[in-house]
Amino acid sequence: MANKIRQVKGMPPVLPESTPNWQYVESKFRHLLQSSGYAEIRMPLLEHTELFKRSIGEVTDIVEKEMYTFDDLNGKSLTLRPEGTAGCVRTAIDNGLLHNQKQRLWYAGPMFRHENTQAGRYRQFHQIGVEAFGFADTDIELEHLVLVSRLWKELGLANMTLELNTLGTSEERLQYKKILVDYFQQQQDLLDEDSIRRLGSNPLRILDSKNPQMAELIGNAPVLLDHLGEESTGKFNRLLALLDKLQIAYTVNTRLVRGLDYYCHTVYEWTTNELGAQSAVCAGGRFDGLVEQLGGRAGTAVGFAMGIERLIMLLEKQNSLPEPERPDIYLVMLGDQAQETGFVIAETLRDAIANIRVIINCGGGNMKAQIKRADKSGAELALFLGEDEVNSGQISIKYLREEGKQIKIDQQKLVEFIRKHISQRTG
Ligand code: ATP
Ligand code: MG
């Protein structure tokens, strides 16, 4: 036998036993968004590398060390998308979706980051994200937070924590950056290597450092919120007041700056303490400058993204995933004649009863083998067609979940019988 080819590190598949969980989460999300006026957009997985450098920022973990970048056959530098926002904005600009319009969009799909693989941290992972364009007021942030908190409710997720901060306008941040750089420069010997590098290029991101040795220094740093003007704090306080009104619990975290460069005003993270170091489940905020930065006309943008793997891990931990759906019927057929009749009967049932779940035995097998498969399929009923049944125009029904119970009825009466049986079960 030839050597096996292994999967690429950090890029796990979703196996058949798990796909129902993914479909469950995705469909909850899809229904919630579609019914709230959001439309799906599907972006390419590959973009010009320049897009991510310009939007996410050169001095970020993602662009510095996590991107899958390569030259294509024409020598163009391309990158597998590490997140969805940049590509969504680029696509919206390219296709004239932003000019003088409001857009509420959502997307879902794989993202790629070359990170250290561990539980809840992969190199190919999946996000569901939302972006809204053309909304200047914080009501749109409120809508997003309400949507996410409703999603937690509908999924039955408990103990999600919402942390919020405001980054103000770019002018306010510029002022604050000077104050922050002054502060850090006075204590330069306490900075780690990453922070020294960021001091010149992106000092705000020092606040984002996860190095415990930096915690005290960061804890005593001047706070951005204290250096914002009335308009910015007013917006933020209004958002907080509305969250209070809707009884969405939050904490203000003045150190929260988010890893990406494009944010302004509102930033937030939904976290859990049940997934170890992989605590972030959903993150988002406002990024008004990005559209213009990517060559569009100045416009506003607000969005968030959540990690599906972490969401599903959490649902598993909290025992909140639904039982997989069982088939209603497994069709057992013995002989050519029975097979012919069987396929016709299955189609008749599917025509007559919406959403009925019928599995047809394929691959032959004797009675015992087929019943065994029927049982294993989880089906409620086995319908049985042998030579006798074919000749008499009847069909046998075996109750797979009730010991020994079996009846025989006319094929003509089958639809009525099954309809009743299913409505009893679901009703
Ligand atoms: P972290 O701090 O855990 O690295 P992040 O701030 O880099 O997260 P974002 O870029 O905000 O993450 O992405 C949004 C969400 O996508 C995260 O909250 C997380 O749930 C998920 N996510 C990010 N990176 C990964 C990954 N490598 N594997 C699995 N999920 C991820
Ligand atoms: Mg990260």
PDB file of N, CA, C and O in Angstrom, residues 198-253:
ATOM      1  N   ARG A 198       6.208  48.033  18.635  1.00  0.00           N
ATOM      2  CA  ARG A 198       4.911  48.677  18.395  1.00  0.00           C
ATOM      3  C   ARG A 198       4.891  50.137  18.840  1.00  0.00           C
ATOM      4  O   ARG A 198       4.049  50.918  18.390  1.00  0.00           O
ATOM      5  N   LEU A 199       5.800  50.486  19.728  1.00  0.00           N
ATOM      6  CA  LEU A 199       5.825  51.849  20.266  1.00  0.00           C
ATOM      7  C   LEU A 199       5.912  52.879  19.137  1.00  0.00           C
ATOM      8  O   LEU A 199       5.239  53.905  19.178  1.00  0.00           O
ATOM      9  N   GLY A 200       6.722  52.560  18.136  1.00  0.00           N
ATOM     10  CA  GLY A 200       6.862  53.495  17.035  1.00  0.00           C
ATOM     11  C   GLY A 200       5.716  53.422  16.032  1.00  0.00           C
ATOM     12  O   GLY A 200       5.309  54.426  15.470  1.00  0.00           O
ATOM     13  N   SER A 201       5.193  52.217  15.821  1.00  0.00           N
ATOM     14  CA  SER A 201       4.257  52.036  14.715  1.00  0.00           C
ATOM     15  C   SER A 201       2.796  51.984  15.158  1.00  0.00           C
ATOM     16  O   SER A 201       1.921  52.506  14.480  1.00  0.00           O
ATOM     17  N   ASN A 202       2.521  51.366  16.286  1.00  0.00           N
ATOM     18  CA  ASN A 202       1.126  51.108  16.654  1.00  0.00           C
ATOM     19  C   ASN A 202       1.004  50.957  18.173  1.00  0.00           C
ATOM     20  O   ASN A 202       0.691  49.882  18.679  1.00  0.00           O
ATOM     21  N   PRO A 203       1.237  52.073  18.903  1.00  0.00           N
ATOM     22  CA  PRO A 203       1.335  51.993  20.362  1.00  0.00           C
ATOM     23  C   PRO A 203       0.064  51.482  21.044  1.00  0.00           C
ATOM     24  O   PRO A 203       0.156  50.832  22.085  1.00  0.00           O
ATOM     25  N   LEU A 204      -1.109  51.730  20.432  1.00  0.00           N
ATOM     26  CA  LEU A 204      -2.355  51.268  21.047  1.00  0.00           C
ATOM     27  C   LEU A 204      -2.348  49.755  21.249  1.00  0.00           C
ATOM     28  O   LEU A 204      -2.909  49.231  22.196  1.00  0.00           O
ATOM     29  N   ARG A 205      -1.691  49.088  20.307  1.00  0.00           N
ATOM     30  CA  ARG A 205      -1.711  47.626  20.361  1.00  0.00           C
ATOM     31  C   ARG A 205      -0.911  47.069  21.521  1.00  0.00           C
ATOM     32  O   ARG A 205      -1.071  45.904  21.884  1.00  0.00           O
ATOM     33  N   ILE A 206      -0.078  47.903  22.122  1.00  0.00           N
ATOM     34  CA  ILE A 206       0.628  47.453  23.326  1.00  0.00           C
ATOM     35  C   ILE A 206      -0.394  47.105  24.415  1.00  0.00           C
ATOM     36  O   ILE A 206      -0.218  46.153  25.173  1.00  0.00           O
ATOM     37  N   LEU A 207      -1.491  47.851  24.443  1.00  0.00           N
ATOM     38  CA  LEU A 207      -2.544  47.600  25.442  1.00  0.00           C
ATOM     39  C   LEU A 207      -3.157  46.217  25.278  1.00  0.00           C
ATOM     40  O   LEU A 207      -3.751  45.669  26.198  1.00  0.00           O
ATOM     41  N   ASP A 208      -3.033  45.662  24.090  1.00  0.00           N
ATOM     42  CA  ASP A 208      -3.608  44.376  23.727  1.00  0.00           C
ATOM     43  C   ASP A 208      -2.689  43.211  24.117  1.00  0.00           C
ATOM     44  O   ASP A 208      -3.055  42.052  23.985  1.00  0.00           O
ATOM     45  N   SER A 209      -1.488  43.536  24.609  1.00  0.00           N
ATOM     46  CA  SER A 209      -0.480  42.502  24.900  1.00  0.00           C
ATOM     47  C   SER A 209      -0.999  41.488  25.911  1.00  0.00           C
ATOM     48  O   SER A 209      -1.671  41.838  26.875  1.00  0.00           O
ATOM     49  N   LYS A 210      -0.687  40.214  25.644  1.00  0.00           N
ATOM     50  CA  LYS A 210      -1.135  39.176  26.573  1.00  0.00           C
ATOM     51  C   LYS A 210       0.006  38.735  27.490  1.00  0.00           C
ATOM     52  O   LYS A 210      -0.141  37.800  28.268  1.00  0.00           O
ATOM     53  N   ASN A 211       1.156  39.418  27.400  1.00  0.00           N
ATOM     54  CA  ASN A 211       2.302  39.086  28.243  1.00  0.00           C
ATOM     55  C   ASN A 211       2.042  39.505  29.696  1.00  0.00           C
ATOM     56  O   ASN A 211       1.885  40.685  29.991  1.00  0.00           O
ATOM     57  N   PRO A 212       1.989  38.531  30.624  1.00  0.00           N
ATOM     58  CA  PRO A 212       1.655  38.854  32.012  1.00  0.00           C
ATOM     59  C   PRO A 212       2.651  39.841  32.646  1.00  0.00           C
ATOM     60  O   PRO A 212       2.284  40.597  33.545  1.00  0.00           O
ATOM     61  N   GLN A 213       3.902  39.804  32.142  1.00  0.00           N
ATOM     62  CA  GLN A 213       4.895  40.722  32.715  1.00  0.00           C
ATOM     63  C   GLN A 213       4.614  42.182  32.366  1.00  0.00           C
ATOM     64  O   GLN A 213       5.170  43.099  32.968  1.00  0.00           O
ATOM     65  N   MET A 214       3.734  42.368  31.389  1.00  0.00           N
ATOM     66  CA  MET A 214       3.395  43.731  30.981  1.00  0.00           C
ATOM     67  C   MET A 214       2.117  44.228  31.668  1.00  0.00           C
ATOM     68  O   MET A 214       1.736  45.389  31.524  1.00  0.00           O
ATOM     69  N   ALA A 215       1.469  43.326  32.393  1.00  0.00           N
ATOM     70  CA  ALA A 215       0.122  43.629  32.901  1.00  0.00           C
ATOM     71  C   ALA A 215       0.095  44.881  33.786  1.00  0.00           C
ATOM     72  O   ALA A 215      -0.785  45.730  33.641  1.00  0.00           O
ATOM     73  N   GLU A 216       1.078  45.005  34.676  1.00  0.00           N
ATOM     74  CA  GLU A 216       1.047  46.129  35.612  1.00  0.00           C
ATOM     75  C   GLU A 216       1.260  47.454  34.875  1.00  0.00           C
ATOM     76  O   GLU A 216       0.547  48.439  35.097  1.00  0.00           O
ATOM     77  N   LEU A 217       2.255  47.425  33.994  1.00  0.00           N
ATOM     78  CA  LEU A 217       2.562  48.619  33.205  1.00  0.00           C
ATOM     79  C   LEU A 217       1.323  49.072  32.414  1.00  0.00           C
ATOM     80  O   LEU A 217       0.975  50.263  32.397  1.00  0.00           O
ATOM     81  N   ILE A 218       0.647  48.095  31.806  1.00  0.00           N
ATOM     82  CA  ILE A 218      -0.548  48.412  31.019  1.00  0.00           C
ATOM     83  C   ILE A 218      -1.678  48.876  31.938  1.00  0.00           C
ATOM     84  O   ILE A 218      -2.409  49.812  31.623  1.00  0.00           O
ATOM     85  N   GLY A 219      -1.785  48.236  33.080  1.00  0.00           N
ATOM     86  CA  GLY A 219      -2.833  48.593  34.043  1.00  0.00           C
ATOM     87  C   GLY A 219      -2.745  50.045  34.487  1.00  0.00           C
ATOM     88  O   GLY A 219      -3.764  50.689  34.769  1.00  0.00           O
ATOM     89  N   ASN A 220      -1.527  50.578  34.566  1.00  0.00           N
ATOM     90  CA  ASN A 220      -1.346  51.954  35.038  1.00  0.00           C
ATOM     91  C   ASN A 220      -1.301  52.982  33.915  1.00  0.00           C
ATOM     92  O   ASN A 220      -1.133  54.173  34.170  1.00  0.00           O
ATOM     93  N   ALA A 221      -1.428  52.500  32.679  1.00  0.00           N
ATOM     94  CA  ALA A 221      -1.323  53.410  31.539  1.00  0.00           C
ATOM     95  C   ALA A 221      -2.512  54.365  31.501  1.00  0.00           C
ATOM     96  O   ALA A 221      -3.580  54.058  32.020  1.00  0.00           O
ATOM     97  N   PRO A 222      -2.322  55.545  30.909  1.00  0.00           N
ATOM     98  CA  PRO A 222      -3.447  56.466  30.746  1.00  0.00           C
ATOM     99  C   PRO A 222      -4.570  55.799  29.943  1.00  0.00           C
ATOM    100  O   PRO A 222      -4.304  54.970  29.076  1.00  0.00           O
ATOM    101  N   VAL A 223      -5.808  56.156  30.284  1.00  0.00           N
ATOM    102  CA  VAL A 223      -6.973  55.489  29.696  1.00  0.00           C
ATOM    103  C   VAL A 223      -7.573  56.344  28.578  1.00  0.00           C
ATOM    104  O   VAL A 223      -7.832  57.527  28.764  1.00  0.00           O
ATOM    105  N   LEU A 224      -7.768  55.720  27.424  1.00  0.00           N
ATOM    106  CA  LEU A 224      -8.288  56.438  26.255  1.00  0.00           C
ATOM    107  C   LEU A 224      -9.620  57.132  26.537  1.00  0.00           C
ATOM    108  O   LEU A 224      -9.835  58.279  26.162  1.00  0.00           O
ATOM    109  N   LEU A 225     -10.490  56.401  27.224  1.00  0.00           N
ATOM    110  CA  LEU A 225     -11.830  56.926  27.524  1.00  0.00           C
ATOM    111  C   LEU A 225     -11.756  58.293  28.223  1.00  0.00           C
ATOM    112  O   LEU A 225     -12.621  59.152  28.016  1.00  0.00           O
ATOM    113  N   ASP A 226     -10.717  58.493  29.038  1.00  0.00           N
ATOM    114  CA  ASP A 226     -10.565  59.771  29.753  1.00  0.00           C
ATOM    115  C   ASP A 226     -10.133  60.899  28.835  1.00  0.00           C
ATOM    116  O   ASP A 226     -10.131  62.061  29.238  1.00  0.00           O
ATOM    117  N   HIS A 227      -9.707  60.570  27.631  1.00  0.00           N
ATOM    118  CA  HIS A 227      -9.176  61.595  26.726  1.00  0.00           C
ATOM    119  C   HIS A 227     -10.069  61.837  25.515  1.00  0.00           C
ATOM    120  O   HIS A 227      -9.638  62.405  24.526  1.00  0.00           O
ATOM    121  N   LEU A 228     -11.297  61.368  25.585  1.00  0.00           N
ATOM    122  CA  LEU A 228     -12.201  61.556  24.451  1.00  0.00           C
ATOM    123  C   LEU A 228     -13.056  62.805  24.636  1.00  0.00           C
ATOM    124  O   LEU A 228     -13.336  63.217  25.759  1.00  0.00           O
ATOM    125  N   GLY A 229     -13.491  63.377  23.518  1.00  0.00           N
ATOM    126  CA  GLY A 229     -14.362  64.549  23.564  1.00  0.00           C
ATOM    127  C   GLY A 229     -15.787  64.167  23.928  1.00  0.00           C
ATOM    128  O   GLY A 229     -16.136  62.983  23.995  1.00  0.00           O
ATOM    129  N   GLU A 230     -16.617  65.199  24.109  1.00  0.00           N
ATOM    130  CA  GLU A 230     -17.988  65.000  24.562  1.00  0.00           C
ATOM    131  C   GLU A 230     -18.806  64.164  23.575  1.00  0.00           C
ATOM    132  O   GLU A 230     -19.604  63.331  23.977  1.00  0.00           O
ATOM    133  N   GLU A 231     -18.594  64.405  22.288  1.00  0.00           N
ATOM    134  CA  GLU A 231     -19.419  63.711  21.305  1.00  0.00           C
ATOM    135  C   GLU A 231     -19.177  62.199  21.356  1.00  0.00           C
ATOM    136  O   GLU A 231     -20.115  61.406  21.346  1.00  0.00           O
ATOM    137  N   SER A 232     -17.903  61.847  21.428  1.00  0.00           N
ATOM    138  CA  SER A 232     -17.577  60.416  21.458  1.00  0.00           C
ATOM    139  C   SER A 232     -18.079  59.746  22.730  1.00  0.00           C
ATOM    140  O   SER A 232     -18.658  58.651  22.673  1.00  0.00           O
ATOM    141  N   THR A 233     -17.852  60.384  23.865  1.00  0.00           N
ATOM    142  CA  THR A 233     -18.323  59.758  25.110  1.00  0.00           C
ATOM    143  C   THR A 233     -19.850  59.737  25.142  1.00  0.00           C
ATOM    144  O   THR A 233     -20.443  58.785  25.648  1.00  0.00           O
ATOM    145  N   GLY A 234     -20.460  60.766  24.580  1.00  0.00           N
ATOM    146  CA  GLY A 234     -21.924  60.821  24.518  1.00  0.00           C
ATOM    147  C   GLY A 234     -22.490  59.632  23.747  1.00  0.00           C
ATOM    148  O   GLY A 234     -23.411  58.955  24.191  1.00  0.00           O
ATOM    149  N   LYS A 235     -21.906  59.369  22.586  1.00  0.00           N
ATOM    150  CA  LYS A 235     -22.337  58.226  21.760  1.00  0.00           C
ATOM    151  C   LYS A 235     -22.224  56.922  22.550  1.00  0.00           C
ATOM    152  O   LYS A 235     -23.120  56.082  22.538  1.00  0.00           O
ATOM    153  N   PHE A 236     -21.066  56.783  23.193  1.00  0.00           N
ATOM    154  CA  PHE A 236     -20.785  55.547  23.921  1.00  0.00           C
ATOM    155  C   PHE A 236     -21.784  55.373  25.072  1.00  0.00           C
ATOM    156  O   PHE A 236     -22.358  54.293  25.249  1.00  0.00           O
ATOM    157  N   ASN A 237     -22.005  56.458  25.816  1.00  0.00           N
ATOM    158  CA  ASN A 237     -22.915  56.369  26.962  1.00  0.00           C
ATOM    159  C   ASN A 237     -24.347  56.067  26.535  1.00  0.00           C
ATOM    160  O   ASN A 237     -25.075  55.361  27.229  1.00  0.00           O
ATOM    161  N   ARG A 238     -24.720  56.610  25.386  1.00  0.00           N
ATOM    162  CA  ARG A 238     -26.062  56.329  24.865  1.00  0.00           C
ATOM    163  C   ARG A 238     -26.190  54.830  24.556  1.00  0.00           C
ATOM    164  O   ARG A 238     -27.190  54.205  24.880  1.00  0.00           O
ATOM    165  N   LEU A 239     -25.147  54.263  23.933  1.00  0.00           N
ATOM    166  CA  LEU A 239     -25.167  52.828  23.626  1.00  0.00           C
ATOM    167  C   LEU A 239     -25.291  52.013  24.920  1.00  0.00           C
ATOM    168  O   LEU A 239     -26.092  51.076  25.008  1.00  0.00           O
ATOM    169  N   LEU A 240     -24.517  52.402  25.924  1.00  0.00           N
ATOM    170  CA  LEU A 240     -24.563  51.664  27.190  1.00  0.00           C
ATOM    171  C   LEU A 240     -25.957  51.763  27.820  1.00  0.00           C
ATOM    172  O   LEU A 240     -26.485  50.776  28.350  1.00  0.00           O
ATOM    173  N   ALA A 241     -26.553  52.953  27.733  1.00  0.00           N
ATOM    174  CA  ALA A 241     -27.886  53.143  28.327  1.00  0.00           C
ATOM    175  C   ALA A 241     -28.916  52.240  27.634  1.00  0.00           C
ATOM    176  O   ALA A 241     -29.781  51.645  28.291  1.00  0.00           O
ATOM    177  N   LEU A 242     -28.786  52.124  26.311  1.00  0.00           N
ATOM    178  CA  LEU A 242     -29.739  51.280  25.578  1.00  0.00           C
ATOM    179  C   LEU A 242     -29.524  49.800  25.900  1.00  0.00           C
ATOM    180  O   LEU A 242     -30.483  49.028  25.971  1.00  0.00           O
ATOM    181  N   LEU A 243     -28.271  49.417  26.090  1.00  0.00           N
ATOM    182  CA  LEU A 243     -28.000  48.024  26.484  1.00  0.00           C
ATOM    183  C   LEU A 243     -28.618  47.738  27.849  1.00  0.00           C
ATOM    184  O   LEU A 243     -29.209  46.676  28.067  1.00  0.00           O
ATOM    185  N   ASP A 244     -28.501  48.715  28.758  1.00  0.00           N
ATOM    186  CA  ASP A 244     -29.130  48.566  30.078  1.00  0.00           C
ATOM    187  C   ASP A 244     -30.633  48.349  29.921  1.00  0.00           C
ATOM    188  O   ASP A 244     -31.215  47.451  30.524  1.00  0.00           O
ATOM    189  N   LYS A 245     -31.221  49.179  29.085  1.00  0.00           N
ATOM    190  CA  LYS A 245     -32.675  49.133  28.861  1.00  0.00           C
ATOM    191  C   LYS A 245     -33.091  47.745  28.359  1.00  0.00           C
ATOM    192  O   LYS A 245     -34.129  47.221  28.728  1.00  0.00           O
ATOM    193  N   LEU A 246     -32.254  47.162  27.495  1.00  0.00           N
ATOM    194  CA  LEU A 246     -32.580  45.849  26.922  1.00  0.00           C
ATOM    195  C   LEU A 246     -32.084  44.701  27.793  1.00  0.00           C
ATOM    196  O   LEU A 246     -32.166  43.539  27.411  1.00  0.00           O
ATOM    197  N   GLN A 247     -31.532  45.065  28.938  1.00  0.00           N
ATOM    198  CA  GLN A 247     -31.022  44.064  29.882  1.00  0.00           C
ATOM    199  C   GLN A 247     -29.974  43.148  29.271  1.00  0.00           C
ATOM    200  O   GLN A 247     -29.959  41.946  29.520  1.00  0.00           O
ATOM    201  N   ILE A 248     -29.127  43.757  28.449  1.00  0.00           N
ATOM    202  CA  ILE A 248     -27.964  43.023  27.950  1.00  0.00           C
ATOM    203  C   ILE A 248     -26.775  43.413  28.823  1.00  0.00           C
ATOM    204  O   ILE A 248     -26.357  44.572  28.836  1.00  0.00           O
ATOM    205  N   ALA A 249     -26.266  42.438  29.562  1.00  0.00           N
ATOM    206  CA  ALA A 249     -25.209  42.735  30.532  1.00  0.00           C
ATOM    207  C   ALA A 249     -23.874  42.945  29.823  1.00  0.00           C
ATOM    208  O   ALA A 249     -23.604  42.317  28.797  1.00  0.00           O
ATOM    209  N   TYR A 250     -23.045  43.843  30.341  1.00  0.00           N
ATOM    210  CA  TYR A 250     -21.748  44.126  29.735  1.00  0.00           C
ATOM    211  C   TYR A 250     -20.798  44.653  30.799  1.00  0.00           C
ATOM    212  O   TYR A 250     -21.237  45.045  31.884  1.00  0.00           O
ATOM    213  N   THR A 251     -19.516  44.653  30.487  1.00  0.00           N
ATOM    214  CA  THR A 251     -18.573  45.418  31.293  1.00  0.00           C
ATOM    215  C   THR A 251     -17.773  46.303  30.340  1.00  0.00           C
ATOM    216  O   THR A 251     -17.498  45.914  29.202  1.00  0.00           O
ATOM    217  N   VAL A 252     -17.426  47.498  30.803  1.00  0.00           N
ATOM    218  CA  VAL A 252     -16.581  48.376  30.005  1.00  0.00           C
ATOM    219  C   VAL A 252     -15.138  48.003  30.306  1.00  0.00           C
ATOM    220  O   VAL A 252     -14.731  47.965  31.458  1.00  0.00           O
ATOM    221  N   ASN A 253     -14.406  47.656  29.269  1.00  0.00           N
ATOM    222  CA  ASN A 253     -12.996  47.303  29.419  1.00  0.00           C
ATOM    223  C   ASN A 253     -12.163  48.341  28.665  1.00  0.00           C
ATOM    224  O   ASN A 253     -12.063  48.292  27.440  1.00  0.00           O
TER     225      ASN A 253
END
